[in-house]
CSV table of C-alpha atoms in Angstrom, one decimal:
chain,number,residue,atom,x,y,z
A,1,ALA,CA,0.0,0.1,0.0
A,2,GLN,CA,1.0,3.4,-0.4
A,3,LYS,CA,2.0,5.9,2.6
A,4,ILE,CA,3.4,8.9,3.1
A,5,THR,CA,5.9,9.5,6.6
A,6,GLN,CA,6.3,12.8,7.6
A,7,THR,CA,8.5,11.9,10.9
A,8,GLN,CA,8.7,15.6,12.4
A,9,PRO,CA,5.7,17.0,14.0
A,10,GLY,CA,7.5,20.1,14.8
A,11,MET,CA,10.0,22.0,13.7
A,12,PHE,CA,11.2,25.4,14.8
A,13,VAL,CA,13.7,28.0,12.8
A,14,GLN,CA,14.7,31.5,12.9
A,15,GLU,CA,13.4,33.9,10.7
A,16,LYS,CA,16.1,34.5,7.4
A,17,GLU,CA,17.4,31.1,7.7
A,18,ALA,CA,16.8,27.7,5.7
A,19,VAL,CA,14.6,24.6,7.0
A,20,THR,CA,14.0,21.3,5.8
A,21,LEU,CA,10.5,19.5,6.3
A,22,ASP,CA,11.6,15.6,5.8
A,23,CYS,CA,9.1,13.8,3.6
A,24,THR,CA,9.4,9.5,2.7
A,25,TYR,CA,7.6,8.0,0.6
A,26,ASP,CA,6.5,3.9,-0.2
A,27,THR,CA,5.3,2.7,-3.6
A,28,SER,CA,5.1,0.1,-5.8
A,29,ASP,CA,4.1,2.4,-8.6
A,30,GLN,CA,6.8,3.6,-11.2
A,31,SER,CA,4.9,6.6,-11.9
A,32,TYR,CA,3.8,8.8,-9.6
A,33,GLY,CA,3.7,12.6,-8.6
A,34,LEU,CA,4.6,14.4,-5.0
A,35,PHE,CA,3.1,17.2,-3.7
A,36,TRP,CA,4.1,19.7,-0.8
A,37,TYR,CA,1.0,22.0,0.9
A,38,LYS,CA,0.8,25.0,3.5
A,39,GLN,CA,-2.2,24.5,5.4
A,40,PRO,CA,-2.0,28.2,8.1
A,41,SER,CA,-4.1,28.2,10.6
A,42,SER,CA,-7.2,29.9,9.1
A,43,GLY,CA,-7.3,26.2,7.3
A,44,GLU,CA,-7.2,26.3,4.0
A,45,MET,CA,-4.6,24.5,1.9
A,46,ILE,CA,-1.9,26.2,-0.2
A,47,PHE,CA,-0.1,24.1,-3.2
A,48,LEU,CA,3.4,25.0,-2.6
A,49,ILE,CA,5.1,22.9,-5.5
A,50,TYR,CA,5.2,19.8,-7.4
A,51,GLN,CA,8.1,16.7,-8.4
A,52,GLY,CA,7.3,14.4,-10.7
A,53,SER,CA,8.9,10.1,-10.8
A,54,TYR,CA,10.2,11.1,-14.0
A,55,ASP,CA,11.6,14.7,-13.4
A,56,GLU,CA,15.1,14.2,-13.7
A,57,GLN,CA,15.8,17.8,-12.0
A,58,ASN,CA,14.7,19.1,-8.5
A,59,ALA,CA,11.8,21.0,-8.5
A,60,THR,CA,11.9,24.5,-7.9
A,61,GLU,CA,8.9,27.5,-7.2
A,62,GLY,CA,10.7,30.7,-5.3
A,63,ARG,CA,11.9,30.0,-1.9
A,64,TYR,CA,10.7,26.8,-1.9
A,65,SER,CA,12.6,23.6,-2.9
A,66,LEU,CA,12.1,19.9,-3.8
A,67,ASN,CA,15.3,17.8,-2.3
A,68,PHE,CA,14.2,14.4,-4.3
A,69,GLN,CA,16.3,11.1,-3.9
A,70,LYS,CA,14.2,9.0,-5.6
A,71,ALA,CA,16.4,5.7,-4.7
A,72,ARG,CA,15.7,6.8,-0.8
A,73,LYS,CA,12.0,7.5,-1.6
A,74,SER,CA,12.6,10.8,0.1
A,75,ALA,CA,11.1,14.1,-1.3
A,76,ASN,CA,11.7,16.7,1.6
A,77,LEU,CA,10.8,20.8,1.1
A,78,VAL,CA,13.2,23.2,1.7
A,79,ILE,CA,12.2,26.9,2.3
A,80,SER,CA,14.9,29.3,2.1
A,81,ALA,CA,15.1,32.8,4.1
A,82,SER,CA,12.1,31.9,6.3
A,83,GLN,CA,9.8,34.8,7.0
A,84,LEU,CA,7.3,34.6,9.9
A,85,GLY,CA,4.6,34.4,7.4
A,86,ASP,CA,6.3,30.7,6.5
A,87,SER,CA,4.7,29.6,9.8
A,88,ALA,CA,1.9,26.6,9.5
A,89,MET,CA,1.4,23.2,9.0
A,90,TYR,CA,2.8,21.2,6.0
A,91,PHE,CA,1.8,18.6,3.9
A,92,CYS,CA,3.4,16.3,2.2
A,93,ALA,CA,1.4,14.0,-0.3
A,94,MET,CA,1.4,11.4,-3.4
A,95,ARG,CA,-0.4,11.0,-6.0
A,96,GLU,CA,-2.8,7.8,-6.8
A,97,GLY,CA,-5.4,6.3,-9.4
A,98,GLY,CA,-7.8,8.6,-10.2
A,99,GLY,CA,-6.2,11.5,-8.9
A,100,LYS,CA,-6.6,11.5,-5.7
A,101,LEU,CA,-3.3,12.5,-3.4
A,102,ILE,CA,-2.7,10.3,0.0
A,103,PHE,CA,-1.0,12.7,2.9
A,104,GLY,CA,0.8,12.5,5.5
A,105,GLN,CA,0.4,13.7,8.8
A,106,GLY,CA,2.0,17.3,8.7
A,107,THR,CA,4.6,19.0,10.4
A,108,GLU,CA,4.0,22.1,12.0
A,109,LEU,CA,6.5,25.1,11.5
A,110,SER,CA,6.9,27.7,13.9
A,111,VAL,CA,9.3,30.4,12.3
A,112,LYS,CA,11.3,32.6,15.4
A,113,PRO,CA,11.3,36.5,14.9
B,1,ASP,CA,-12.0,35.0,-9.5
B,2,GLY,CA,-12.4,31.4,-9.7
B,3,GLY,CA,-12.1,29.0,-7.2
B,4,ILE,CA,-13.9,26.5,-4.5
B,5,THR,CA,-16.4,27.8,-2.4
B,6,GLN,CA,-17.5,25.9,0.4
B,7,SER,CA,-20.6,26.6,3.0
B,8,PRO,CA,-20.8,26.9,5.8
B,9,LYS,CA,-17.5,27.5,7.5
B,10,TYR,CA,-18.9,26.6,11.2
B,11,LEU,CA,-21.9,23.7,11.1
B,12,PHE,CA,-23.8,21.7,14.2
B,13,ARG,CA,-25.4,18.9,14.1
B,14,LYS,CA,-28.0,17.1,16.8
B,15,GLU,CA,-27.9,13.3,17.4
B,16,GLY,CA,-29.7,11.7,14.8
B,17,GLN,CA,-29.8,14.5,12.3
B,18,ASN,CA,-28.2,14.5,9.0
B,19,VAL,CA,-26.6,17.7,7.4
B,20,THR,CA,-25.1,18.6,4.2
B,21,LEU,CA,-21.8,20.7,3.4
B,22,SER,CA,-22.2,22.5,0.4
B,23,CYS,CA,-18.7,22.5,-2.7
B,24,GLU,CA,-19.4,24.5,-5.9
B,25,GLN,CA,-16.0,24.8,-8.1
B,26,ASN,CA,-16.2,27.6,-11.1
B,27,LEU,CA,-13.0,26.4,-11.9
B,28,ASN,CA,-14.1,23.9,-15.1
B,29,HIS,CA,-12.5,21.1,-13.1
B,30,ASP,CA,-13.9,17.9,-13.9
B,31,ALA,CA,-12.6,15.9,-10.3
B,32,MET,CA,-13.6,16.8,-7.1
B,33,TYR,CA,-13.2,15.2,-3.8
B,34,TRP,CA,-14.1,15.2,-0.3
B,35,TYR,CA,-11.7,15.0,2.4
B,36,ARG,CA,-11.8,14.8,6.5
B,37,GLN,CA,-9.2,16.4,9.1
B,38,ASP,CA,-8.8,15.1,12.6
B,39,PRO,CA,-6.7,17.8,14.7
B,40,GLY,CA,-3.3,17.2,14.2
B,41,GLN,CA,-3.5,14.9,11.6
B,42,GLY,CA,-3.5,14.4,7.8
B,43,LEU,CA,-5.9,14.8,5.4
B,44,ARG,CA,-8.6,11.0,4.8
B,45,LEU,CA,-10.2,10.6,1.2
B,46,ILE,CA,-13.5,10.4,1.9
B,47,TYR,CA,-15.4,10.4,-1.4
B,48,TYR,CA,-14.1,11.3,-5.2
B,49,SER,CA,-15.9,11.7,-8.5
B,50,GLN,CA,-14.2,11.8,-11.9
B,51,ILE,CA,-17.6,13.1,-13.6
B,52,VAL,CA,-20.7,14.0,-13.4
B,53,ASN,CA,-23.3,11.6,-12.1
B,54,ASP,CA,-20.1,9.1,-11.1
B,55,PHE,CA,-18.3,8.4,-7.7
B,56,GLN,CA,-16.4,6.5,-6.2
B,57,LYS,CA,-15.7,6.0,-2.2
B,58,GLY,CA,-12.4,6.8,-0.6
B,59,ASP,CA,-10.8,5.4,3.0
B,60,ILE,CA,-13.4,6.5,5.1
B,61,ALA,CA,-16.6,6.4,3.2
B,62,GLU,CA,-18.7,5.1,6.4
B,63,GLY,CA,-21.5,7.3,7.0
B,64,TYR,CA,-21.5,9.7,4.1
B,65,SER,CA,-23.2,10.4,1.2
B,66,VAL,CA,-22.2,12.2,-1.9
B,67,SER,CA,-23.9,13.5,-5.0
B,68,ARG,CA,-22.9,15.4,-8.2
B,69,GLU,CA,-25.3,16.5,-10.3
B,70,LYS,CA,-23.3,18.9,-11.8
B,71,LYS,CA,-20.1,19.4,-12.7
B,72,GLU,CA,-19.4,22.5,-10.8
B,73,SER,CA,-21.4,20.9,-7.0
B,74,PHE,CA,-20.4,18.3,-5.1
B,75,PRO,CA,-22.7,18.3,-1.9
B,76,LEU,CA,-21.1,16.5,0.9
B,77,THR,CA,-24.0,14.8,3.3
B,78,VAL,CA,-22.9,13.7,6.8
B,79,THR,CA,-25.4,10.7,7.9
B,80,SER,CA,-26.5,10.2,11.5
B,81,ALA,CA,-24.8,6.8,10.6
B,82,GLN,CA,-21.4,8.9,11.0
B,83,LYS,CA,-20.8,8.7,14.9
B,84,ASN,CA,-18.2,10.6,15.3
B,85,PRO,CA,-18.4,13.5,13.0
B,86,THR,CA,-16.5,16.2,14.6
B,87,ALA,CA,-13.8,17.3,12.5
B,88,PHE,CA,-12.9,20.0,9.3
B,89,TYR,CA,-14.0,19.2,6.1
B,90,LEU,CA,-11.9,20.0,2.7
B,91,CYS,CA,-13.3,19.6,-0.7
B,92,ALA,CA,-10.9,19.9,-3.5
B,93,SER,CA,-10.9,20.0,-7.2
B,94,ARG,CA,-8.9,18.6,-10.4
B,95,PRO,CA,-9.0,19.1,-14.0
B,96,TRP,CA,-9.0,15.8,-15.2
B,97,GLY,CA,-6.6,14.2,-17.6
B,98,ASP,CA,-3.1,16.1,-16.0
B,99,SER,CA,-2.5,14.4,-13.2
B,100,ASN,CA,0.7,16.7,-12.0
B,101,GLN,CA,-1.9,19.2,-11.7
B,102,PRO,CA,-2.6,19.9,-8.3
B,103,GLN,CA,-5.7,19.7,-6.5
B,104,HIS,CA,-7.1,23.0,-5.6
B,105,PHE,CA,-9.3,23.4,-2.0
B,106,GLY,CA,-11.7,25.3,-0.3
B,107,ASP,CA,-11.5,26.9,2.9
B,108,GLY,CA,-13.2,24.1,4.7
B,109,THR,CA,-16.4,23.5,6.8
B,110,ARG,CA,-15.9,23.5,10.5
B,111,LEU,CA,-18.6,20.2,11.8
B,112,SER,CA,-19.5,19.8,15.1
B,113,ILE,CA,-22.1,17.6,17.5
B,114,LEU,CA,-24.4,20.0,19.6
């Protein structure tokens, strides 16, 4: 069965520093996609970044980058130059058949001034 | 602006009562999804629909029902059979055919038991 694991329930980072949020996955599919979402305290889910299993380059979107290590089945999110507004829950998700997503348990990031 | 609208934002249910959560999208997306989120947890799939008049059960469909009579609308009914309905419910949609496209989410409905 497909599974997403986020082992860091909570993380702290100093403002302006970089932080890495861990995500490992388990799948027997050759073709899959990995997504990261941000959930502020208000509850909405904000899409951040996507990585396809056949993408040769790590995905980047502004201050977000994805450290994709296929052999290790990891897809860690790197946030550079953290801002106070980055404080939120972060979820890693994997695409299943039918476009469904399975989500990890999330990591709560707190950015300190 | 295109987006997904969920209503109401907060909903209270009495014992033995069915309640319906609304989800409307004007993104012209074919696929729509309902997720449940419990405090401190990730999202779990309740139901999804890839096309009008068709839908499939997700991982936790028991005690819930859906309909998809229009492309824009995918309401979720929480029935009295759902014994622990208190949770945050999120609706999402995605264009069909390109699995690289992310799901877009509404702002959610918080359901509580009275």
